[in-house]
Tab-separated table of C-alpha atoms and ligand atoms in Angstrom:
chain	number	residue	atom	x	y	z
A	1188	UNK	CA	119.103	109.218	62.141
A	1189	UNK	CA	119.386	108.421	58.433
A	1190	UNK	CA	118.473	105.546	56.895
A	1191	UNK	CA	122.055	104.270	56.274
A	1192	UNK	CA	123.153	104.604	59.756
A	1193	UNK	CA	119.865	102.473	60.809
A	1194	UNK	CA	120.608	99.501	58.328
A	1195	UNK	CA	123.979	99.671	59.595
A	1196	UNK	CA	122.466	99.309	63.155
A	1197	UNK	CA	120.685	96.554	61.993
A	1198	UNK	CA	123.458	94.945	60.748
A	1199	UNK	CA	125.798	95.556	64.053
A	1200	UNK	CA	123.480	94.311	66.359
A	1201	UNK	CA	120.907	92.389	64.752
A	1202	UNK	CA	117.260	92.646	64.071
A	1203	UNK	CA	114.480	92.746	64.979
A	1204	UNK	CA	116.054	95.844	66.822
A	1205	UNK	CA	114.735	99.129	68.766
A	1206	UNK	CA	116.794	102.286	68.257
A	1207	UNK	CA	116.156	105.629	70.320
A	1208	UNK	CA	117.202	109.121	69.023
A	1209	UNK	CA	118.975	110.568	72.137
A	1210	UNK	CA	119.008	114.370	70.582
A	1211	UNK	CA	114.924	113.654	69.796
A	1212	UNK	CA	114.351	113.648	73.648
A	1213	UNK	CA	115.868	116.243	74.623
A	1214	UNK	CA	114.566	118.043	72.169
A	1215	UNK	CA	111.034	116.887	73.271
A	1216	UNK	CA	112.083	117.675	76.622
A	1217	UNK	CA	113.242	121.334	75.890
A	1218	UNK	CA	109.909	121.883	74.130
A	1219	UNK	CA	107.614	121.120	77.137
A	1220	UNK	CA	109.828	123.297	79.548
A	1221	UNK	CA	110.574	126.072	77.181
A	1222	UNK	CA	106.245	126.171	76.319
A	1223	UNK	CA	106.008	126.713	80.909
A	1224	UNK	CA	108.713	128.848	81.024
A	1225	UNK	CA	106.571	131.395	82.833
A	1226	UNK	CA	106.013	129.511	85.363
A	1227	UNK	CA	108.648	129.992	87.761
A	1228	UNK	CA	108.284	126.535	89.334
A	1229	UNK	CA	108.067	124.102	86.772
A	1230	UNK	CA	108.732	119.932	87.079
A	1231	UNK	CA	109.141	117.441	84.843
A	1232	UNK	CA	108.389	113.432	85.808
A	1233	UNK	CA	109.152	111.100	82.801
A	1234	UNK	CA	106.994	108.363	83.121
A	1235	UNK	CA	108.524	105.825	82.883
A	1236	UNK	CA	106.485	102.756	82.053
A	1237	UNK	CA	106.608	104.077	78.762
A	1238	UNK	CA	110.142	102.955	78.146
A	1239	UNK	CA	111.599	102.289	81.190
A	1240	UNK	CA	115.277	101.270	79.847
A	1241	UNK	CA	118.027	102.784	82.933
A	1242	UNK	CA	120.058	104.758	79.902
A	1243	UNK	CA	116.759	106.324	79.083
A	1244	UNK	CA	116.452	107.253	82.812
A	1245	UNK	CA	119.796	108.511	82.763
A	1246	UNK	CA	119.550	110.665	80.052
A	1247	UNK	CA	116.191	112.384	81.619
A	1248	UNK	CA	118.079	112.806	84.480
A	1249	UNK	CA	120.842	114.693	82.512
A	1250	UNK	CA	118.348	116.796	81.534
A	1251	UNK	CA	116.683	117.957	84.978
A	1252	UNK	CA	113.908	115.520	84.749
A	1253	UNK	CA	112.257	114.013	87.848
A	1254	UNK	CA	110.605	109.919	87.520
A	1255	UNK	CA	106.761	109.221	88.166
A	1256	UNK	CA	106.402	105.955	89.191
A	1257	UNK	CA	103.058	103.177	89.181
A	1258	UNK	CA	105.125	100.498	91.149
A	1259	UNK	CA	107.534	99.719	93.566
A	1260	UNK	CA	109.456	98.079	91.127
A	1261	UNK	CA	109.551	101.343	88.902
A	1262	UNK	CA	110.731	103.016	91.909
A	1263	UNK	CA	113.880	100.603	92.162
A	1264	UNK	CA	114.839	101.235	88.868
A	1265	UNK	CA	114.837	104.710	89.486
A	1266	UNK	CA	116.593	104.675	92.203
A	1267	UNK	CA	119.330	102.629	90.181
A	1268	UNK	CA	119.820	104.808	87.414
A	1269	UNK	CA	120.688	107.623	90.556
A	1270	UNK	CA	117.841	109.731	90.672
A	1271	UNK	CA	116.900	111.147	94.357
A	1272	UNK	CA	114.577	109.452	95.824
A	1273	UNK	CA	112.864	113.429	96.181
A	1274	UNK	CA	112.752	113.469	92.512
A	1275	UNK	CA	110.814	110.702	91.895
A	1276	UNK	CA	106.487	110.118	92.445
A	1277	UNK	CA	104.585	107.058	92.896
A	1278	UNK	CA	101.745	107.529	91.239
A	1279	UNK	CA	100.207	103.417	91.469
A	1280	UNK	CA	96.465	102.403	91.313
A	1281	UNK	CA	94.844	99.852	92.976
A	1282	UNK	CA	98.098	98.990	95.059
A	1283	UNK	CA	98.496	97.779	98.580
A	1284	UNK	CA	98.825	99.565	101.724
A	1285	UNK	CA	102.029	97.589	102.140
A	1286	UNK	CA	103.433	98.733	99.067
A	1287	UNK	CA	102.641	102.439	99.725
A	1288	UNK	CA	104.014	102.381	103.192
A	1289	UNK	CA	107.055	100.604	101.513
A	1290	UNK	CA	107.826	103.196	99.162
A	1291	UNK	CA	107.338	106.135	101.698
A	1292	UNK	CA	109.821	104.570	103.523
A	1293	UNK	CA	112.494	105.259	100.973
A	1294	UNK	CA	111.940	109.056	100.700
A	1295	UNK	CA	109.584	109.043	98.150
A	1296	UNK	CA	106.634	111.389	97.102
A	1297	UNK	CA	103.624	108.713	97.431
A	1298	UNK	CA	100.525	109.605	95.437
A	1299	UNK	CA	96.806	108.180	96.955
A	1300	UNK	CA	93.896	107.269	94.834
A	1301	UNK	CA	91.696	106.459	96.795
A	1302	UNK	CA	89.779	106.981	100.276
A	1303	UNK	CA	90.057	103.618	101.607
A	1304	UNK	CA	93.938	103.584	101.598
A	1305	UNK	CA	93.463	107.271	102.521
A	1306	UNK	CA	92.291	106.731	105.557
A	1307	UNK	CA	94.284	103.964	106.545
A	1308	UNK	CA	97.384	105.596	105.379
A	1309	UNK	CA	96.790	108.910	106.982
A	1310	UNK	CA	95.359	107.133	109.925
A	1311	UNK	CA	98.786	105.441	110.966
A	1312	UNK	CA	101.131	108.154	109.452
A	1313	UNK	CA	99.751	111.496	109.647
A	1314	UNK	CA	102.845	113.502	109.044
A	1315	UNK	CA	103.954	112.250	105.940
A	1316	UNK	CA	103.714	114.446	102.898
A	1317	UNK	CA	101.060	113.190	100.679
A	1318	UNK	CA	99.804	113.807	97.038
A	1319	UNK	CA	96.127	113.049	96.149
A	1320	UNK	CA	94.478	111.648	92.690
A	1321	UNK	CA	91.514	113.431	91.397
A	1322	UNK	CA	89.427	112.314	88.777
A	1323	UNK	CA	87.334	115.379	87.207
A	1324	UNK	CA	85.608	113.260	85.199
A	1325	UNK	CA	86.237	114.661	82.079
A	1326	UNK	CA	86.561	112.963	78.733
A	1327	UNK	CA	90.102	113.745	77.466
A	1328	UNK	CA	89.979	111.575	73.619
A	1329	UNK	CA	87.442	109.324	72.270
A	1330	UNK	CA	88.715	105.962	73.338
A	1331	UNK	CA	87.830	104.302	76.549
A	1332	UNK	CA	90.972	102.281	76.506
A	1333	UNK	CA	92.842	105.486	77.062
A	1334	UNK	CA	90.538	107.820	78.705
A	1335	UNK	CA	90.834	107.490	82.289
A	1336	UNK	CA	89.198	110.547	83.505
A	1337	UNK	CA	85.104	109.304	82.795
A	1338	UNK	CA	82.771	108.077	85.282
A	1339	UNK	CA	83.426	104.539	85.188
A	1340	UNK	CA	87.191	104.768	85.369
A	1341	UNK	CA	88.806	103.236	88.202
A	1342	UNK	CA	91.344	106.065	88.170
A	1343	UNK	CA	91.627	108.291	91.275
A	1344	UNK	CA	89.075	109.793	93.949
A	1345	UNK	CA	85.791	111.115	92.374
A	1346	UNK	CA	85.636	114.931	92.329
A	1347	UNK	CA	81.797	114.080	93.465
A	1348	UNK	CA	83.547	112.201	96.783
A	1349	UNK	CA	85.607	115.971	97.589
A	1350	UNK	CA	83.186	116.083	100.727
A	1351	UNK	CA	84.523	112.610	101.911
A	1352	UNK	CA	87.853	113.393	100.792
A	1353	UNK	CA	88.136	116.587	102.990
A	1354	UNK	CA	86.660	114.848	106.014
A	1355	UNK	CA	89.327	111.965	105.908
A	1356	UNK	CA	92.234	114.754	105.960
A	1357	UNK	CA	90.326	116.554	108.744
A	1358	UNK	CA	89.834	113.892	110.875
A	1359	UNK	CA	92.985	112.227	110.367
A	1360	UNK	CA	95.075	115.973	110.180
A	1361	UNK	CA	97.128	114.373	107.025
A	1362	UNK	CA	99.369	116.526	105.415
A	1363	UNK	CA	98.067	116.713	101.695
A	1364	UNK	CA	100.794	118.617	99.824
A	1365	UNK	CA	99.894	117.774	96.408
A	1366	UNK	CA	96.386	117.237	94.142
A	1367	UNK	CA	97.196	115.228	91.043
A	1368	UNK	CA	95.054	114.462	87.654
A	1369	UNK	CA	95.783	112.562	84.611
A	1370	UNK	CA	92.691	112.580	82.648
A	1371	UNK	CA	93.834	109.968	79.863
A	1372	UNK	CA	96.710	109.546	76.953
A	1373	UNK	CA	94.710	111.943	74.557
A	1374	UNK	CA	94.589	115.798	74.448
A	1375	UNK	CA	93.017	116.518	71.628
A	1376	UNK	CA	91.413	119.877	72.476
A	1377	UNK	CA	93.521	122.182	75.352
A	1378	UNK	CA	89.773	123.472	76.338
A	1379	UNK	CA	89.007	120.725	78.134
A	1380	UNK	CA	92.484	119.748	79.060
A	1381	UNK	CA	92.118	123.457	80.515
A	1382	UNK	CA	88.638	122.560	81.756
A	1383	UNK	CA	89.664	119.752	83.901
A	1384	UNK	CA	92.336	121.873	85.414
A	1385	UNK	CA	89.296	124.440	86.757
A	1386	UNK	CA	88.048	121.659	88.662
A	1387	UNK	CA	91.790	120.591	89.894
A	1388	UNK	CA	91.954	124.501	91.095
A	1389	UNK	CA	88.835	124.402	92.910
A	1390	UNK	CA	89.418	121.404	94.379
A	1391	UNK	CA	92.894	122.844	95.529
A	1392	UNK	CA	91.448	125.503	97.419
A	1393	UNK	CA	89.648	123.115	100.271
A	1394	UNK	CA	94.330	122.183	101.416
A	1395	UNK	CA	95.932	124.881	102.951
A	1396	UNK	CA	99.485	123.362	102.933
A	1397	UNK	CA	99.988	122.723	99.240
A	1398	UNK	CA	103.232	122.830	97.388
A	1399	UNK	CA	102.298	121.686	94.107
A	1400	UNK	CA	99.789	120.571	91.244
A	1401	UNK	CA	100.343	117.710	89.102
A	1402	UNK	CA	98.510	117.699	86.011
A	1403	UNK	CA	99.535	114.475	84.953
A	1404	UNK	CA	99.771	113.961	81.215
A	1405	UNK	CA	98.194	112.820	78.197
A	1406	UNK	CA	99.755	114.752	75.281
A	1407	UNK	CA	99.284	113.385	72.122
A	1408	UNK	CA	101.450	112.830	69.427
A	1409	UNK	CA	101.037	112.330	65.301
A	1410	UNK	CA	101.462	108.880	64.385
A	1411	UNK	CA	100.496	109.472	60.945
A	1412	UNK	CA	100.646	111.775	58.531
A	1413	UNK	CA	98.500	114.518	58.833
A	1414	UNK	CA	97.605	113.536	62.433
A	1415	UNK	CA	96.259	115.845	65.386
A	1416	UNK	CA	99.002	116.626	68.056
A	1417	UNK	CA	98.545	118.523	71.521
A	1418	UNK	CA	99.515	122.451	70.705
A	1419	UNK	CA	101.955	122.104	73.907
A	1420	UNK	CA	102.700	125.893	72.986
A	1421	UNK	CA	99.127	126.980	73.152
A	1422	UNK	CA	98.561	124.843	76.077
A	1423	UNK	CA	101.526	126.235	77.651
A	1424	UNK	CA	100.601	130.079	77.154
A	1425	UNK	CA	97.274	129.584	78.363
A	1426	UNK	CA	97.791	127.388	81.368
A	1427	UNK	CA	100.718	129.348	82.336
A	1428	UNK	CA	98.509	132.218	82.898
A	1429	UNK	CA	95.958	130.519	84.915
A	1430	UNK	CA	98.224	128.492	86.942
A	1431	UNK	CA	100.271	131.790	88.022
A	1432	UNK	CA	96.637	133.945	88.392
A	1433	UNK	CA	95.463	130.330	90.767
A	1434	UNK	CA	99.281	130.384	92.813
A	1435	UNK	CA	98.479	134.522	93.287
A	1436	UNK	CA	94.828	134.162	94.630
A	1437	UNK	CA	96.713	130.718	96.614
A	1438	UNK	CA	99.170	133.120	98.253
A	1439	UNK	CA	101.734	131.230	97.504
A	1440	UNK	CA	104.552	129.987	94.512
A	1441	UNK	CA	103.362	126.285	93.857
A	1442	UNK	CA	105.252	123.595	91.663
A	1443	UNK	CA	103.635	123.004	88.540
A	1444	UNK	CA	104.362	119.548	87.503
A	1445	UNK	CA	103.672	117.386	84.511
A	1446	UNK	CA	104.365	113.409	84.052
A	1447	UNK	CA	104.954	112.570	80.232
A	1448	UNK	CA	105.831	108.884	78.848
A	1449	UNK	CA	104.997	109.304	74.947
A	1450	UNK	CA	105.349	112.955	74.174
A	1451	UNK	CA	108.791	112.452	75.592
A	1452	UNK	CA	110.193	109.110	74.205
A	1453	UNK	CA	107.570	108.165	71.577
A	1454	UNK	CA	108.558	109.945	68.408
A	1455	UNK	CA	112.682	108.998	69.261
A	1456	UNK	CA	111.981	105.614	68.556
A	1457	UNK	CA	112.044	103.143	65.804
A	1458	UNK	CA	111.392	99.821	65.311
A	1459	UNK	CA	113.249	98.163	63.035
A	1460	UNK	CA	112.709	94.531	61.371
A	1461	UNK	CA	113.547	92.335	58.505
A	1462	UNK	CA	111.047	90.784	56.224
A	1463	UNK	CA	111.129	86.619	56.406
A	1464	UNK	CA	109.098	86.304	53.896
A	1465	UNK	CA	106.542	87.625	50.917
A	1466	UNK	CA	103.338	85.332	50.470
A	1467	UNK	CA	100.861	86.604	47.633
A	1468	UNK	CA	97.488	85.001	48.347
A	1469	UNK	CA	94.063	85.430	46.453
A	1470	UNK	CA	93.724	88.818	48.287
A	1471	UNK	CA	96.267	90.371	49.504
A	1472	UNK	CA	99.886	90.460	49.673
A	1473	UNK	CA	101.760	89.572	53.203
A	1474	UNK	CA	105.168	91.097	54.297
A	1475	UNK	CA	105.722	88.746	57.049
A	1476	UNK	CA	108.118	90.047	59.430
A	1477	UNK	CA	110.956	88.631	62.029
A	1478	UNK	CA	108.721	90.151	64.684
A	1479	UNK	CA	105.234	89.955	65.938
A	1480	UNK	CA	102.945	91.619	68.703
A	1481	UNK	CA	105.484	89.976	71.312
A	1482	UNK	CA	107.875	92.569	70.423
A	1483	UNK	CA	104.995	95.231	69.792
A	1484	UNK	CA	101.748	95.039	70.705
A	1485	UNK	CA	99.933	98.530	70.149
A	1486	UNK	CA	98.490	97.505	67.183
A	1487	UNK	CA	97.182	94.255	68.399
A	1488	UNK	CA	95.999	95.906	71.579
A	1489	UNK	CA	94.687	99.700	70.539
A	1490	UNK	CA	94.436	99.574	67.032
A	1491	UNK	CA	97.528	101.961	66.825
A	1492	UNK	CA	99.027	102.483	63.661
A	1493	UNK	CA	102.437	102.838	63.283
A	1494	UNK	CA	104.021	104.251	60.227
A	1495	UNK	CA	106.067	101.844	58.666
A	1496	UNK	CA	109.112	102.604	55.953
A	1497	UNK	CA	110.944	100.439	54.027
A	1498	UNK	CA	114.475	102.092	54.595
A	1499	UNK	CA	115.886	99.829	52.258
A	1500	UNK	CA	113.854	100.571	49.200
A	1501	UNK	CA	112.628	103.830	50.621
A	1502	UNK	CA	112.375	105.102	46.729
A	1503	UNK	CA	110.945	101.960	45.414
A	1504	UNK	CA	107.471	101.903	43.412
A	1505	UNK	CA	104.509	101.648	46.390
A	1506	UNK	CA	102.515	98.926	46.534
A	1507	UNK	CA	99.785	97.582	49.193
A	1508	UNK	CA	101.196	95.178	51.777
A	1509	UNK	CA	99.346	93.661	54.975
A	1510	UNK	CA	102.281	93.126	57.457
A	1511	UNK	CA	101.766	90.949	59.576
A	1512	UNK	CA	104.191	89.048	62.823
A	1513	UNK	CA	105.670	85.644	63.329
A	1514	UNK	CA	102.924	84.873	66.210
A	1515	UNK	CA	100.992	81.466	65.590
A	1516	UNK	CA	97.233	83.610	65.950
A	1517	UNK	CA	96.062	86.773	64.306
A	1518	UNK	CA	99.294	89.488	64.644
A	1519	UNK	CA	98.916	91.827	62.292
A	1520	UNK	CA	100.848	95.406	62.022
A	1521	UNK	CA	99.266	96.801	59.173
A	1522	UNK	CA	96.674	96.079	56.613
A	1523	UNK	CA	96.191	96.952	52.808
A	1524	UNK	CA	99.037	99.903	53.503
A	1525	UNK	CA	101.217	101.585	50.875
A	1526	UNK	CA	104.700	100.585	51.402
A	1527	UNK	CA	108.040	101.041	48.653
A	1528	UNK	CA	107.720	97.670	47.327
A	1529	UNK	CA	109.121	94.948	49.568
A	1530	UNK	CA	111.548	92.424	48.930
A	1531	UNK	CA	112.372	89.590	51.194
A	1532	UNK	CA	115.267	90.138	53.803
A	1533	UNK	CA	114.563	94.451	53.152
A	1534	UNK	CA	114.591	96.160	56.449
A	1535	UNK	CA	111.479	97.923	57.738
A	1536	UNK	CA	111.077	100.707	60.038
A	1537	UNK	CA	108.557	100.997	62.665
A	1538	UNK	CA	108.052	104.682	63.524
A	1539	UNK	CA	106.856	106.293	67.226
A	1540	UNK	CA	108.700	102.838	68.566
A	1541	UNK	CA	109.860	104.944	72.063
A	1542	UNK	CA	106.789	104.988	74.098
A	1543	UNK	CA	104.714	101.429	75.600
A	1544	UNK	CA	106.566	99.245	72.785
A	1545	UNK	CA	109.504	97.875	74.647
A	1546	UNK	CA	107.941	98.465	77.648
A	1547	UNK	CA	105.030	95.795	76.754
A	1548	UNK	CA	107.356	93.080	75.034
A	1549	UNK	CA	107.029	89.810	76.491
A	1550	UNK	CA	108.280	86.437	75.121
A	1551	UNK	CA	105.207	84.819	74.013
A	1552	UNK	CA	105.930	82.205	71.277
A	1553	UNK	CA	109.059	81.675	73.469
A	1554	UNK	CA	110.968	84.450	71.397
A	1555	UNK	CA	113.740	86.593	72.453
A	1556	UNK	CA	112.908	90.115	74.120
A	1557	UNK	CA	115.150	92.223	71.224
A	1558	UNK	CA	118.129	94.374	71.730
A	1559	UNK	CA	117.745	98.168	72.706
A	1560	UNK	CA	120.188	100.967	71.265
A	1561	UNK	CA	120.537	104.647	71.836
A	1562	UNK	CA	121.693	106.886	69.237
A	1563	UNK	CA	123.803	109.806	70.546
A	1564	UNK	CA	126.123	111.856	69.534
A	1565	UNK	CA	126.446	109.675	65.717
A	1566	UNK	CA	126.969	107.057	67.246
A	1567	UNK	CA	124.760	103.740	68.947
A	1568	UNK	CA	125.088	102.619	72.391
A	1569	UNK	CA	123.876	99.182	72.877
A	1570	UNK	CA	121.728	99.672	76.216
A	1571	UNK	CA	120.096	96.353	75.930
A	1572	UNK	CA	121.786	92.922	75.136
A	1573	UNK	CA	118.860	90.596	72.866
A	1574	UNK	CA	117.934	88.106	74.965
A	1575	UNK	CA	119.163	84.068	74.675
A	1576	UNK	CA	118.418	81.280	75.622
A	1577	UNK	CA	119.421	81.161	79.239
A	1578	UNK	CA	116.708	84.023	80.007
A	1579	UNK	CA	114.204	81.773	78.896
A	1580	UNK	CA	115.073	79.118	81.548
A	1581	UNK	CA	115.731	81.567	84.362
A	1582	UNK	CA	113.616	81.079	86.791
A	1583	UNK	CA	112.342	77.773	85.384
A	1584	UNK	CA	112.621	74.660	87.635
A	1585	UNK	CA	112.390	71.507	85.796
A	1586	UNK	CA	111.460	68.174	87.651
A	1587	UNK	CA	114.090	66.190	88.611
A	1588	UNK	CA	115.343	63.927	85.137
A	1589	UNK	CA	114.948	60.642	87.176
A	1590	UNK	CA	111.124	61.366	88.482
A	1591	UNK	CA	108.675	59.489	86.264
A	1592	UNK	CA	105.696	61.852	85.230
B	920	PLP	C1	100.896	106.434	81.988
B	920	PLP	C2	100.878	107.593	82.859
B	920	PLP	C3	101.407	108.820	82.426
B	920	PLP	C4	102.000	109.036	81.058
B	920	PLP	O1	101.052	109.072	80.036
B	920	PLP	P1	101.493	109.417	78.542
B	920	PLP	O2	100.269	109.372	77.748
B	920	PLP	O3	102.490	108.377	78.116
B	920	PLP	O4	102.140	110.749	78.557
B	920	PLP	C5	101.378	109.875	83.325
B	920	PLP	N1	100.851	109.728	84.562
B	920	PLP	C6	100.344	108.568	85.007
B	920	PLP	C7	99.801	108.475	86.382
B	920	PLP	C8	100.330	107.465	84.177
B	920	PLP	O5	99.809	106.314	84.615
């Protein structure tokens, strides 16, 4: 996507606006399969709460992908943009029974996280195939907000519970078919990605009737220049080996299945806004934006930093900008950054706008949710009206006009 074709975006359909490279996807998606292609039974689940559009889902599903899931919601999307119920995992936390049973009921894969519902789940249905959440405990990146493998995390069974957990499926005779991890959103060194999987491979061995290992996700991609990314090709070459030498000393061909949300959609997005207004104060000097952490909230919420561009200047003379949203409280994108100068009503760019942007909008402020596009093929597909007013009232029921308050 070049920077003409994006202002002309913004000009079609308005801004502030998200845009989604179609070809960037796939290509994404070809990467991650092509890195496992030794492993003879390989399966990708997009998932999906990181931008859970039903043309995104589509797509995937052109592709071969499977869905995972983390609510019964989720589940009825994917079931709407035509997947097979068999292709798609529900992979919730902290969920009820109820909802469990409810999704099982529609054919699909239902993953457990913990020993309570374990129980009671395999206690009333003991024949239904059922996937179990580890946590190894390991430490996948250095932030807590996005590490859900440590001690404290609230994420899946303890590997220290495996005596309990065994006991439960014995006494029960559930049919465990699956062991799942997902140690956080942060590889940042494959030996303990590769680490974690020993103790997913040990655990393995105590279920005879397995057909697969899930081992989640948590690839990282650069957000900035110079950033760290996962190797996916080293990863791939050495847990290729492993898995295969683990499925030989198994006796048996198991499914080796990842779940990725950002390494899929996060670099095919963009963000794109227009600047209100430029306010110079003693100290800095504010590109305030048509947008705020309503439409975007990483960098409210995890400190992300997003590389922004000024694709209408893009060769103009850098200067340092704070830019900051239209929310009445602290919303700020960036601070003290080096940006092509900025004039009022230039278009910015938001890079890595695919993954848990969209996805975490709300209308705070009472704004309008923006409009979603996919670019494919040269061309862009509206896949998302902008909202109006109406969707702010649905739902709403106002007293009646005549009632006194
Ligand atoms: C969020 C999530 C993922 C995807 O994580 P990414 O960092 O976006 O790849 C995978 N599996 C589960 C269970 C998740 O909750």
């Amino acid at each position: 996507m070049q920077s003409k074709d994006l202002l002309q975006l913004t000009e079609q359909f308005g801004s502030p606006l998200y845009v989604y490279d179609a070809e960037k996807i796939k290509s994404q998606y070809n990467r991650l399969t092509k890195a496992f292609s030794k492993v003879e039974k390989l399966r990708i689940n997009y998932a999906m709460k990181a931008l859970s559009n039903v043309a995104i889902l589509q797509l995937l599903k052109e592709m071969g992908s499977g869905l995972d899931t983390v609510s019964i919601q989720e589940v009825l999307l994917g079931l709407h943009a035509g997947y097979d119920p068999e292709k798609i995992f529900y992979t919730p936390n902290g969920v009820s029974l109820e909802e469990i049973e409810e999704v099982n009921a529609m054919g699909v894969q239902i993953n457990i996280d913990n020993l309570s519902i374990l129980e009671q789940f395999g206690a009333k249905h003991p024949n239904v195939p059922v996937c179990i959440r580890i946590n190894p405990h390991v430490m996948a990146g250095g932030n807590t907000n996005i590490s859900v493998g440590h001690i404290d995390s609230k994420f899946g069974i303890s590997i220290h519970q495996l005596p309990h957990l065994v006991r439960i499926v014995e006494n029960t005779k559930m049919n465990i078919v699956g062991i799942h991890m997902h140690t956080g959103s942060d590889i940042l060194d494959i030996e303990v990605f590769l680490y974690a999987a020993e103790i997913l491979f040990d655990a393995a061995k105590n279920f005879k009737n397995l057909e697969f290992l899930d081992f989640g996700s948590g690839f990282k991609v650069p957000y900035k220049k110079d950033d760290i990314e996962t190797d996916i090709e080293e990863l791939g070459k050495k847990l290729s080996k492993r898995f295969n030498a683990f499925c030989t000393e198994y006796g048996k061909e198991l499914t080796l299945i990842f779940e990725p949300g950002k390494f899929l959609v996060s670099e095919a997005g963009q963000f794109l806004v227009k600047v209100n207004v430029i306010k110079q104060t003693t100290s800095t000097v504010f590109a305030g934006i048509d947008s705020g952490f309503n439409h975007l909230i990483r960098p409210m919420l995890y400190g992300s930093q997003h590389h922004i561009e000024n694709i209408s200047n893009p060769k103009g003379k850098e200067r340092f900008y704070s830019v900051v949203g239209y929310i009445c409280e602290t919303d700020t994108f960036a601070n003290n950054r080096r940006i092509p100068e900025i004039k009022e009503g230039d278009i910015l760019s938001f890079r890595n706008a695919g993954a848990y942007c969209y996805s975490m909008a709300s209308n705070y402020n009472s704004r309008y949710k923006p409009a979603e596009v996919l670019w494919m093929n040269g061309q862009g597909h509206l896949i998302r009206a902008h909202e109006t007013f109406e969707d702010l009232l649905k739902n709403q029921i106002p007293l009646p006009l005549a009632e006194k308050v």
